[in-house]
Amino acid sequence: MKKPDDMKLIVKGKRLDGRKLDEIRPVKIEAGVLGRAIGSAYVEVGGTKVIAGVHGPRGVYPKYLEKQGRAILRVKYSMAPFSVNDRKRPGPDRRSVELSKMIKHALEPVIFFDEFPQLSIDLFVEVIQADAGTRAASIVAASVALADAGIPMRALVSSCAAGKIEGKIVLDLDGPEDNYGQADLPVAVIDGTEEISLLQLDGELNEKELKEAVQLAVSGCRVIHDKQKEALRRRYQ
Ligand code: CDP
């Protein structure tokens, strides 16, 4: 989206919401927030609010999707019609299909699928308020919900975006920064490893900027990861 000429996203080294360039928005994570799902989590990153719920492992319908000797993960990301300014048409669209796929790919490397042959782990993520970074918040919530459901995993997956606004690399874009910025780079990291399970780039970055942005996003993932662990500890205290 083209930025109005008189709009400044950085004023005296601070962003419009008062954050420093390398500062993440306030993060709140809670595990086990739903009574009917086997695992669940609520995540807030600034104005972005998502809730994730897990069903299963359970039988796979339709049957042809069943995998011999291992479970499958099915992910459905959706945005509530009231989550954005212009009422979004309810139901799946191309974007939600793509995001469901990205979230699935980001999480699959950590799940021990062999433990549940022929079953399905069904993960639902609902965006209840969107202010950029909903795929990152969805991965964060999904990872905690899977852990809350007792799904065996080798690590949690954390996620955070970095981006470029007014020529500067910044952490965790909010809505106006995403709309009027030059690049958005969501990243997901498998905790305790250097492994990145999601890296997308919307916009343009040169090689130096790309390296800087990945490093910054990874540092954001570390902050998020501590909050994920705290949420799970609180749940089981
Ligand atoms: O949410 P995320 O940054 O992962 O994905 P995006 O496709 O880059 O969307 C960026 C933001 O645009 C969302 O977080 C929403 O705030 C906004 N958006 C919207 O207002 N209406 C839509 N139908 C889709 C996105």
PDB file of C-alpha atoms and ligand atoms in Angstrom:
ATOM      1  CA  MET A   1       0.000   0.000   0.000  1.00  0.00           C
ATOM      2  CA  LYS A   2       1.337   3.474  -0.853  1.00  0.00           C
ATOM      3  CA  LYS A   3       2.219   5.578   2.185  1.00  0.00           C
ATOM      4  CA  PRO A   4       0.691   9.083   2.314  1.00  0.00           C
ATOM      5  CA  ASP A   5       3.534  11.559   1.598  1.00  0.00           C
ATOM      6  CA  ASP A   6       3.230  13.328   4.967  1.00  0.00           C
ATOM      7  CA  MET A   7       3.146  10.106   7.023  1.00  0.00           C
ATOM      8  CA  LYS A   8       6.271   9.234   9.032  1.00  0.00           C
ATOM      9  CA  LEU A   9       6.645   5.758  10.528  1.00  0.00           C
ATOM     10  CA  ILE A  10       9.802   6.655  12.482  1.00  0.00           C
ATOM     11  CA  VAL A  11      10.068   9.910  14.412  1.00  0.00           C
ATOM     12  CA  LYS A  12      13.259  10.717  16.381  1.00  0.00           C
ATOM     13  CA  GLY A  13      14.348   7.069  16.314  1.00  0.00           C
ATOM     14  CA  LYS A  14      11.020   5.819  17.692  1.00  0.00           C
ATOM     15  CA  ARG A  15       8.137   4.121  15.904  1.00  0.00           C
ATOM     16  CA  LEU A  16       4.585   5.491  15.891  1.00  0.00           C
ATOM     17  CA  ASP A  17       3.581   3.354  18.900  1.00  0.00           C
ATOM     18  CA  GLY A  18       6.674   4.517  20.806  1.00  0.00           C
ATOM     19  CA  ARG A  19       8.733   1.355  20.309  1.00  0.00           C
ATOM     20  CA  LYS A  20      12.452   1.243  19.598  1.00  0.00           C
ATOM     21  CA  LEU A  21      13.434  -0.267  16.247  1.00  0.00           C
ATOM     22  CA  ASP A  22      14.382  -3.610  17.807  1.00  0.00           C
ATOM     23  CA  GLU A  23      11.490  -3.805  20.253  1.00  0.00           C
ATOM     24  CA  ILE A  24       8.709  -6.382  20.105  1.00  0.00           C
ATOM     25  CA  ARG A  25       5.101  -5.426  20.992  1.00  0.00           C
ATOM     26  CA  PRO A  26       3.762  -6.505  24.406  1.00  0.00           C
ATOM     27  CA  VAL A  27       3.290 -10.296  24.378  1.00  0.00           C
ATOM     28  CA  LYS A  28       0.738 -12.224  26.416  1.00  0.00           C
ATOM     29  CA  ILE A  29       0.379 -16.015  26.240  1.00  0.00           C
ATOM     30  CA  GLU A  30      -1.989 -18.281  28.123  1.00  0.00           C
ATOM     31  CA  ALA A  31      -2.237 -22.074  27.827  1.00  0.00           C
ATOM     32  CA  GLY A  32      -5.373 -24.180  28.342  1.00  0.00           C
ATOM     33  CA  VAL A  33      -7.984 -21.499  27.748  1.00  0.00           C
ATOM     34  CA  LEU A  34     -10.712 -23.702  26.227  1.00  0.00           C
ATOM     35  CA  GLY A  35     -12.813 -26.347  27.963  1.00  0.00           C
ATOM     36  CA  ARG A  36     -13.726 -28.571  24.989  1.00  0.00           C
ATOM     37  CA  ALA A  37     -10.456 -28.805  23.053  1.00  0.00           C
ATOM     38  CA  ILE A  38      -7.788 -31.232  24.282  1.00  0.00           C
ATOM     39  CA  GLY A  39      -5.201 -28.446  24.099  1.00  0.00           C
ATOM     40  CA  SER A  40      -5.485 -24.703  23.589  1.00  0.00           C
ATOM     41  CA  ALA A  41      -3.729 -21.372  23.851  1.00  0.00           C
ATOM     42  CA  TYR A  42      -4.423 -17.659  23.603  1.00  0.00           C
ATOM     43  CA  VAL A  43      -1.775 -15.286  22.244  1.00  0.00           C
ATOM     44  CA  GLU A  44      -1.686 -11.513  22.077  1.00  0.00           C
ATOM     45  CA  VAL A  45       1.124  -9.637  20.345  1.00  0.00           C
ATOM     46  CA  GLY A  46       0.178  -5.977  20.572  1.00  0.00           C
ATOM     47  CA  GLY A  47      -3.179  -5.638  18.814  1.00  0.00           C
ATOM     48  CA  THR A  48      -2.991  -9.098  17.210  1.00  0.00           C
ATOM     49  CA  LYS A  49      -5.044 -11.674  19.120  1.00  0.00           C
ATOM     50  CA  VAL A  50      -5.355 -15.339  18.213  1.00  0.00           C
ATOM     51  CA  ILE A  51      -6.692 -18.471  19.824  1.00  0.00           C
ATOM     52  CA  ALA A  52      -5.648 -22.030  18.947  1.00  0.00           C
ATOM     53  CA  GLY A  53      -7.390 -25.286  19.769  1.00  0.00           C
ATOM     54  CA  VAL A  54      -6.348 -28.915  19.176  1.00  0.00           C
ATOM     55  CA  HIS A  55      -8.481 -32.035  18.704  1.00  0.00           C
ATOM     56  CA  GLY A  56      -7.028 -35.524  18.560  1.00  0.00           C
ATOM     57  CA  PRO A  57      -5.079 -37.583  17.873  1.00  0.00           C
ATOM     58  CA  ARG A  58      -8.236 -39.051  16.374  1.00  0.00           C
ATOM     59  CA  GLY A  59      -9.409 -41.089  13.377  1.00  0.00           C
ATOM     60  CA  VAL A  60      -8.903 -39.545   9.949  1.00  0.00           C
ATOM     61  CA  TYR A  61     -11.941 -38.769   7.821  1.00  0.00           C
ATOM     62  CA  PRO A  62     -11.953 -38.951   4.825  1.00  0.00           C
ATOM     63  CA  LYS A  63     -10.053 -42.233   5.227  1.00  0.00           C
ATOM     64  CA  TYR A  64      -7.862 -41.842   2.122  1.00  0.00           C
ATOM     65  CA  LEU A  65      -5.896 -39.119   3.951  1.00  0.00           C
ATOM     66  CA  GLU A  66      -4.773 -41.666   6.557  1.00  0.00           C
ATOM     67  CA  LYS A  67      -1.011 -42.404   6.633  1.00  0.00           C
ATOM     68  CA  GLN A  68       0.318 -45.882   7.433  1.00  0.00           C
ATOM     69  CA  GLY A  69       2.611 -45.898  10.471  1.00  0.00           C
ATOM     70  CA  ARG A  70       2.269 -42.215  11.328  1.00  0.00           C
ATOM     71  CA  ALA A  71      -0.138 -39.448  12.196  1.00  0.00           C
ATOM     72  CA  ILE A  72      -0.952 -36.416  10.070  1.00  0.00           C
ATOM     73  CA  LEU A  73      -1.331 -32.780  11.104  1.00  0.00           C
ATOM     74  CA  ARG A  74      -4.246 -30.794   9.705  1.00  0.00           C
ATOM     75  CA  VAL A  75      -4.314 -27.033  10.199  1.00  0.00           C
ATOM     76  CA  LYS A  76      -7.115 -24.547   9.645  1.00  0.00           C
ATOM     77  CA  TYR A  77      -6.327 -20.849  10.018  1.00  0.00           C
ATOM     78  CA  SER A  78      -9.272 -18.478   9.889  1.00  0.00           C
ATOM     79  CA  MET A  79      -9.900 -14.825  10.481  1.00  0.00           C
ATOM     80  CA  ALA A  80     -13.073 -13.761  12.233  1.00  0.00           C
ATOM     81  CA  PRO A  81     -15.152 -11.290  10.174  1.00  0.00           C
ATOM     82  CA  PHE A  82     -14.744  -8.771  13.023  1.00  0.00           C
ATOM     83  CA  SER A  83     -10.954  -9.206  13.244  1.00  0.00           C
ATOM     84  CA  VAL A  84     -10.180  -6.551  10.603  1.00  0.00           C
ATOM     85  CA  ASN A  85     -11.452  -3.054   9.815  1.00  0.00           C
ATOM     86  CA  ASP A  86     -13.283  -3.900   6.606  1.00  0.00           C
ATOM     87  CA  ARG A  87     -15.537  -6.815   7.411  1.00  0.00           C
ATOM     88  CA  LYS A  88     -13.876  -9.891   5.967  1.00  0.00           C
ATOM     89  CA  ARG A  89     -16.129 -12.355   4.155  1.00  0.00           C
ATOM     90  CA  PRO A  90     -16.512 -15.380   6.437  1.00  0.00           C
ATOM     91  CA  GLY A  91     -15.116 -18.712   5.253  1.00  0.00           C
ATOM     92  CA  PRO A  92     -11.917 -19.859   3.580  1.00  0.00           C
ATOM     93  CA  ASP A  93     -10.113 -17.738   0.979  1.00  0.00           C
ATOM     94  CA  ARG A  94      -6.780 -18.145  -0.816  1.00  0.00           C
ATOM     95  CA  ARG A  95      -4.878 -16.326   1.906  1.00  0.00           C
ATOM     96  CA  SER A  96      -6.213 -18.515   4.719  1.00  0.00           C
ATOM     97  CA  VAL A  97      -5.456 -21.672   2.714  1.00  0.00           C
ATOM     98  CA  GLU A  98      -1.858 -20.455   2.217  1.00  0.00           C
ATOM     99  CA  LEU A  99      -1.427 -19.475   5.854  1.00  0.00           C
ATOM    100  CA  SER A 100      -2.825 -22.819   7.057  1.00  0.00           C
ATOM    101  CA  LYS A 101      -0.166 -24.521   4.920  1.00  0.00           C
ATOM    102  CA  MET A 102       2.649 -22.299   6.211  1.00  0.00           C
ATOM    103  CA  ILE A 103       1.655 -22.898   9.836  1.00  0.00           C
ATOM    104  CA  LYS A 104       1.535 -26.656   9.209  1.00  0.00           C
ATOM    105  CA  HIS A 105       5.000 -26.663   7.596  1.00  0.00           C
ATOM    106  CA  ALA A 106       6.438 -24.593  10.449  1.00  0.00           C
ATOM    107  CA  LEU A 107       5.205 -27.062  13.083  1.00  0.00           C
ATOM    108  CA  GLU A 108       5.631 -30.448  11.398  1.00  0.00           C
ATOM    109  CA  PRO A 109       9.400 -30.789  11.992  1.00  0.00           C
ATOM    110  CA  VAL A 110       8.948 -30.938  15.788  1.00  0.00           C
ATOM    111  CA  ILE A 111       6.077 -33.424  16.110  1.00  0.00           C
ATOM    112  CA  PHE A 112       6.711 -37.152  16.731  1.00  0.00           C
ATOM    113  CA  PHE A 113       4.148 -38.396  14.218  1.00  0.00           C
ATOM    114  CA  ASP A 114       5.242 -42.058  14.540  1.00  0.00           C
ATOM    115  CA  GLU A 115       3.592 -42.297  17.945  1.00  0.00           C
ATOM    116  CA  PHE A 116       0.060 -42.135  16.544  1.00  0.00           C
ATOM    117  CA  PRO A 117      -0.187 -44.314  13.427  1.00  0.00           C
ATOM    118  CA  GLN A 118      -3.141 -43.611  11.144  1.00  0.00           C
ATOM    119  CA  LEU A 119      -4.488 -40.799  13.343  1.00  0.00           C
ATOM    120  CA  SER A 120      -4.909 -37.078  12.786  1.00  0.00           C
ATOM    121  CA  ILE A 121      -3.959 -34.120  14.943  1.00  0.00           C
ATOM    122  CA  ASP A 122      -6.378 -31.325  14.064  1.00  0.00           C
ATOM    123  CA  LEU A 123      -5.341 -27.778  14.825  1.00  0.00           C
ATOM    124  CA  PHE A 124      -7.617 -24.758  14.481  1.00  0.00           C
ATOM    125  CA  VAL A 125      -6.399 -21.184  14.735  1.00  0.00           C
ATOM    126  CA  GLU A 126      -8.858 -18.316  14.907  1.00  0.00           C
ATOM    127  CA  VAL A 127      -7.677 -14.743  14.508  1.00  0.00           C
ATOM    128  CA  ILE A 128      -9.983 -12.635  16.624  1.00  0.00           C
ATOM    129  CA  GLN A 129      -8.177  -9.343  16.050  1.00  0.00           C
ATOM    130  CA  ALA A 130      -5.590  -8.671  13.351  1.00  0.00           C
ATOM    131  CA  ASP A 131      -2.886  -6.022  13.497  1.00  0.00           C
ATOM    132  CA  ALA A 132      -0.194  -7.703  11.345  1.00  0.00           C
ATOM    133  CA  GLY A 133       1.868 -10.755  12.239  1.00  0.00           C
ATOM    134  CA  THR A 134      -1.098 -13.105  12.492  1.00  0.00           C
ATOM    135  CA  ARG A 135       0.823 -16.049  10.994  1.00  0.00           C
ATOM    136  CA  ALA A 136       3.591 -15.648  13.581  1.00  0.00           C
ATOM    137  CA  ALA A 137       1.083 -15.347  16.447  1.00  0.00           C
ATOM    138  CA  SER A 138      -0.763 -18.394  15.058  1.00  0.00           C
ATOM    139  CA  ILE A 139       2.395 -20.511  15.094  1.00  0.00           C
ATOM    140  CA  VAL A 140       3.148 -19.380  18.662  1.00  0.00           C
ATOM    141  CA  ALA A 141      -0.388 -20.228  19.834  1.00  0.00           C
ATOM    142  CA  ALA A 142      -0.470 -23.506  17.910  1.00  0.00           C
ATOM    143  CA  SER A 143       2.800 -24.661  19.393  1.00  0.00           C
ATOM    144  CA  VAL A 144       1.589 -24.003  22.962  1.00  0.00           C
ATOM    145  CA  ALA A 145      -1.801 -25.613  22.221  1.00  0.00           C
ATOM    146  CA  LEU A 146      -0.073 -28.760  20.899  1.00  0.00           C
ATOM    147  CA  ALA A 147       2.095 -28.924  24.021  1.00  0.00           C
ATOM    148  CA  ASP A 148      -0.992 -28.337  26.177  1.00  0.00           C
ATOM    149  CA  ALA A 149      -2.680 -31.265  24.363  1.00  0.00           C
ATOM    150  CA  GLY A 150       0.267 -33.479  25.335  1.00  0.00           C
ATOM    151  CA  ILE A 151       1.329 -34.078  21.729  1.00  0.00           C
ATOM    152  CA  PRO A 152       4.945 -35.337  21.899  1.00  0.00           C
ATOM    153  CA  MET A 153       7.289 -32.765  20.339  1.00  0.00           C
ATOM    154  CA  ARG A 154      11.041 -32.342  20.339  1.00  0.00           C
ATOM    155  CA  ALA A 155      10.762 -28.581  20.952  1.00  0.00           C
ATOM    156  CA  LEU A 156       8.433 -25.617  20.864  1.00  0.00           C
ATOM    157  CA  VAL A 157       8.315 -23.485  17.724  1.00  0.00           C
ATOM    158  CA  SER A 158       8.484 -19.722  18.207  1.00  0.00           C
ATOM    159  CA  SER A 159       7.744 -17.124  15.589  1.00  0.00           C
ATOM    160  CA  CYS A 160       8.154 -13.414  15.015  1.00  0.00           C
ATOM    161  CA  ALA A 161       8.535 -11.119  12.013  1.00  0.00           C
ATOM    162  CA  ALA A 162      11.101  -8.460  11.213  1.00  0.00           C
ATOM    163  CA  GLY A 163      10.761  -5.985   8.397  1.00  0.00           C
ATOM    164  CA  LYS A 164      11.872  -2.748   6.805  1.00  0.00           C
ATOM    165  CA  ILE A 165      10.243   0.629   7.252  1.00  0.00           C
ATOM    166  CA  GLU A 166      11.662   3.908   5.985  1.00  0.00           C
ATOM    167  CA  GLY A 167      14.906   2.134   5.114  1.00  0.00           C
ATOM    168  CA  LYS A 168      15.427   0.707   8.633  1.00  0.00           C
ATOM    169  CA  ILE A 169      15.224  -2.922   9.758  1.00  0.00           C
ATOM    170  CA  VAL A 170      12.724  -3.246  12.610  1.00  0.00           C
ATOM    171  CA  LEU A 171      11.274  -6.019  14.745  1.00  0.00           C
ATOM    172  CA  ASP A 172       7.614  -7.125  14.742  1.00  0.00           C
ATOM    173  CA  LEU A 173       5.715  -4.838  12.353  1.00  0.00           C
ATOM    174  CA  ASP A 174       2.287  -3.620  13.437  1.00  0.00           C
ATOM    175  CA  GLY A 175      -0.620  -2.933  11.044  1.00  0.00           C
ATOM    176  CA  PRO A 176       0.374   0.518   9.704  1.00  0.00           C
ATOM    177  CA  GLU A 177       4.043  -0.572   9.406  1.00  0.00           C
ATOM    178  CA  ASP A 178       3.000  -3.673   7.471  1.00  0.00           C
ATOM    179  CA  ASN A 179       0.738  -1.611   5.200  1.00  0.00           C
ATOM    180  CA  TYR A 180       3.180   1.189   4.491  1.00  0.00           C
ATOM    181  CA  GLY A 181       6.534  -0.518   5.051  1.00  0.00           C
ATOM    182  CA  GLN A 182       8.962  -1.864   2.468  1.00  0.00           C
ATOM    183  CA  ALA A 183       9.342  -5.486   3.603  1.00  0.00           C
ATOM    184  CA  ASP A 184       7.942  -8.051   6.017  1.00  0.00           C
ATOM    185  CA  LEU A 185       9.884 -11.198   6.941  1.00  0.00           C
ATOM    186  CA  PRO A 186       8.094 -13.685   9.190  1.00  0.00           C
ATOM    187  CA  VAL A 187      10.419 -16.302  10.709  1.00  0.00           C
ATOM    188  CA  ALA A 188       9.790 -19.381  12.879  1.00  0.00           C
ATOM    189  CA  VAL A 189      12.555 -20.997  14.921  1.00  0.00           C
ATOM    190  CA  ILE A 190      12.708 -24.431  16.516  1.00  0.00           C
ATOM    191  CA  ASP A 191      13.767 -23.806  20.080  1.00  0.00           C
ATOM    192  CA  GLY A 192      17.182 -25.017  21.178  1.00  0.00           C
ATOM    193  CA  THR A 193      18.394 -25.335  17.578  1.00  0.00           C
ATOM    194  CA  GLU A 194      19.468 -22.993  14.819  1.00  0.00           C
ATOM    195  CA  GLU A 195      16.730 -24.453  12.636  1.00  0.00           C
ATOM    196  CA  ILE A 196      14.323 -22.122  10.916  1.00  0.00           C
ATOM    197  CA  SER A 197      11.034 -23.791   9.966  1.00  0.00           C
ATOM    198  CA  LEU A 198       9.415 -20.754   8.312  1.00  0.00           C
ATOM    199  CA  LEU A 199      10.960 -17.895   6.388  1.00  0.00           C
ATOM    200  CA  GLN A 200       8.917 -15.775   4.023  1.00  0.00           C
ATOM    201  CA  LEU A 201       9.656 -12.421   2.485  1.00  0.00           C
ATOM    202  CA  ASP A 202       7.074  -9.961   1.300  1.00  0.00           C
ATOM    203  CA  GLY A 203       8.791  -6.920  -0.244  1.00  0.00           C
ATOM    204  CA  GLU A 204      12.458  -6.356  -1.029  1.00  0.00           C
ATOM    205  CA  LEU A 205      15.648  -6.568   1.054  1.00  0.00           C
ATOM    206  CA  ASN A 206      19.280  -6.624  -0.066  1.00  0.00           C
ATOM    207  CA  GLU A 207      21.612  -9.344   1.240  1.00  0.00           C
ATOM    208  CA  LYS A 208      22.877  -7.289   4.202  1.00  0.00           C
ATOM    209  CA  GLU A 209      19.357  -6.253   5.191  1.00  0.00           C
ATOM    210  CA  LEU A 210      18.136  -9.825   4.871  1.00  0.00           C
ATOM    211  CA  LYS A 211      20.827 -11.076   7.268  1.00  0.00           C
ATOM    212  CA  GLU A 212      20.063  -8.289   9.722  1.00  0.00           C
ATOM    213  CA  ALA A 213      16.314  -8.921   9.530  1.00  0.00           C
ATOM    214  CA  VAL A 214      16.670 -12.690  10.052  1.00  0.00           C
ATOM    215  CA  GLN A 215      18.903 -12.088  13.094  1.00  0.00           C
ATOM    216  CA  LEU A 216      16.440  -9.604  14.540  1.00  0.00           C
ATOM    217  CA  ALA A 217      13.450 -11.914  13.960  1.00  0.00           C
ATOM    218  CA  VAL A 218      15.347 -14.778  15.620  1.00  0.00           C
ATOM    219  CA  SER A 219      15.998 -12.541  18.653  1.00  0.00           C
ATOM    220  CA  GLY A 220      12.236 -11.822  18.769  1.00  0.00           C
ATOM    221  CA  CYS A 221      11.570 -15.577  18.656  1.00  0.00           C
ATOM    222  CA  ARG A 222      13.738 -15.997  21.774  1.00  0.00           C
ATOM    223  CA  VAL A 223      11.619 -13.463  23.688  1.00  0.00           C
ATOM    224  CA  ILE A 224       8.468 -15.260  22.530  1.00  0.00           C
ATOM    225  CA  HIS A 225       9.885 -18.645  23.445  1.00  0.00           C
ATOM    226  CA  ASP A 226      10.427 -17.603  27.082  1.00  0.00           C
ATOM    227  CA  LYS A 227       6.796 -16.454  27.230  1.00  0.00           C
ATOM    228  CA  GLN A 228       5.607 -19.766  25.739  1.00  0.00           C
ATOM    229  CA  LYS A 229       7.516 -21.719  28.392  1.00  0.00           C
ATOM    230  CA  GLU A 230       6.197 -19.455  31.180  1.00  0.00           C
ATOM    231  CA  ALA A 231       2.608 -19.999  29.956  1.00  0.00           C
ATOM    232  CA  LEU A 232       3.020 -23.777  29.994  1.00  0.00           C
ATOM    233  CA  ARG A 233       4.650 -23.689  33.446  1.00  0.00           C
ATOM    234  CA  ARG A 234       1.781 -21.575  34.821  1.00  0.00           C
ATOM    235  CA  ARG A 235      -0.710 -24.045  33.359  1.00  0.00           C
ATOM    236  CA  TYR A 236       0.813 -26.992  35.188  1.00  0.00           C
ATOM    237  CA  GLN A 237       1.665 -25.309  38.476  1.00  0.00           C
TER     238      GLN A 237
HETATM  239  O1  CDP B   1      -1.052 -11.359   9.391  1.00  0.00           O
HETATM  240  P1  CDP B   1       0.199 -11.598   8.618  1.00  0.00           P
HETATM  241  O2  CDP B   1       1.169 -10.434   8.716  1.00  0.00           O
HETATM  242  O3  CDP B   1       0.851 -12.894   8.938  1.00  0.00           O
HETATM  243  O4  CDP B   1      -0.252 -11.763   7.087  1.00  0.00           O
HETATM  244  P2  CDP B   1      -0.486 -10.691   5.935  1.00  0.00           P
HETATM  245  O5  CDP B   1      -1.230 -11.417   4.854  1.00  0.00           O
HETATM  246  O6  CDP B   1       0.799 -10.029   5.591  1.00  0.00           O
HETATM  247  O7  CDP B   1      -1.494  -9.632   6.559  1.00  0.00           O
HETATM  248  C1  CDP B   1      -1.020  -8.495   7.230  1.00  0.00           C
HETATM  249  C2  CDP B   1      -2.150  -7.828   7.937  1.00  0.00           C
HETATM  250  O8  CDP B   1      -3.071  -7.275   6.998  1.00  0.00           O
HETATM  251  C3  CDP B   1      -3.020  -8.727   8.815  1.00  0.00           C
HETATM  252  O9  CDP B   1      -2.417  -9.081  10.030  1.00  0.00           O
HETATM  253  C4  CDP B   1      -4.210  -7.829   9.002  1.00  0.00           C
HETATM  254  O10 CDP B   1      -3.941  -6.841   9.993  1.00  0.00           O
HETATM  255  C5  CDP B   1      -4.338  -7.177   7.620  1.00  0.00           C
HETATM  256  N1  CDP B   1      -5.372  -7.871   6.832  1.00  0.00           N
HETATM  257  C6  CDP B   1      -6.633  -7.285   6.746  1.00  0.00           C
HETATM  258  O11 CDP B   1      -6.845  -6.214   7.311  1.00  0.00           O
HETATM  259  N2  CDP B   1      -7.639  -7.910   6.031  1.00  0.00           N
HETATM  260  C7  CDP B   1      -7.424  -9.098   5.412  1.00  0.00           C
HETATM  261  N3  CDP B   1      -8.409  -9.687   4.735  1.00  0.00           N
HETATM  262  C8  CDP B   1      -6.144  -9.699   5.509  1.00  0.00           C
HETATM  263  C9  CDP B   1      -5.136  -9.048   6.213  1.00  0.00           C
END
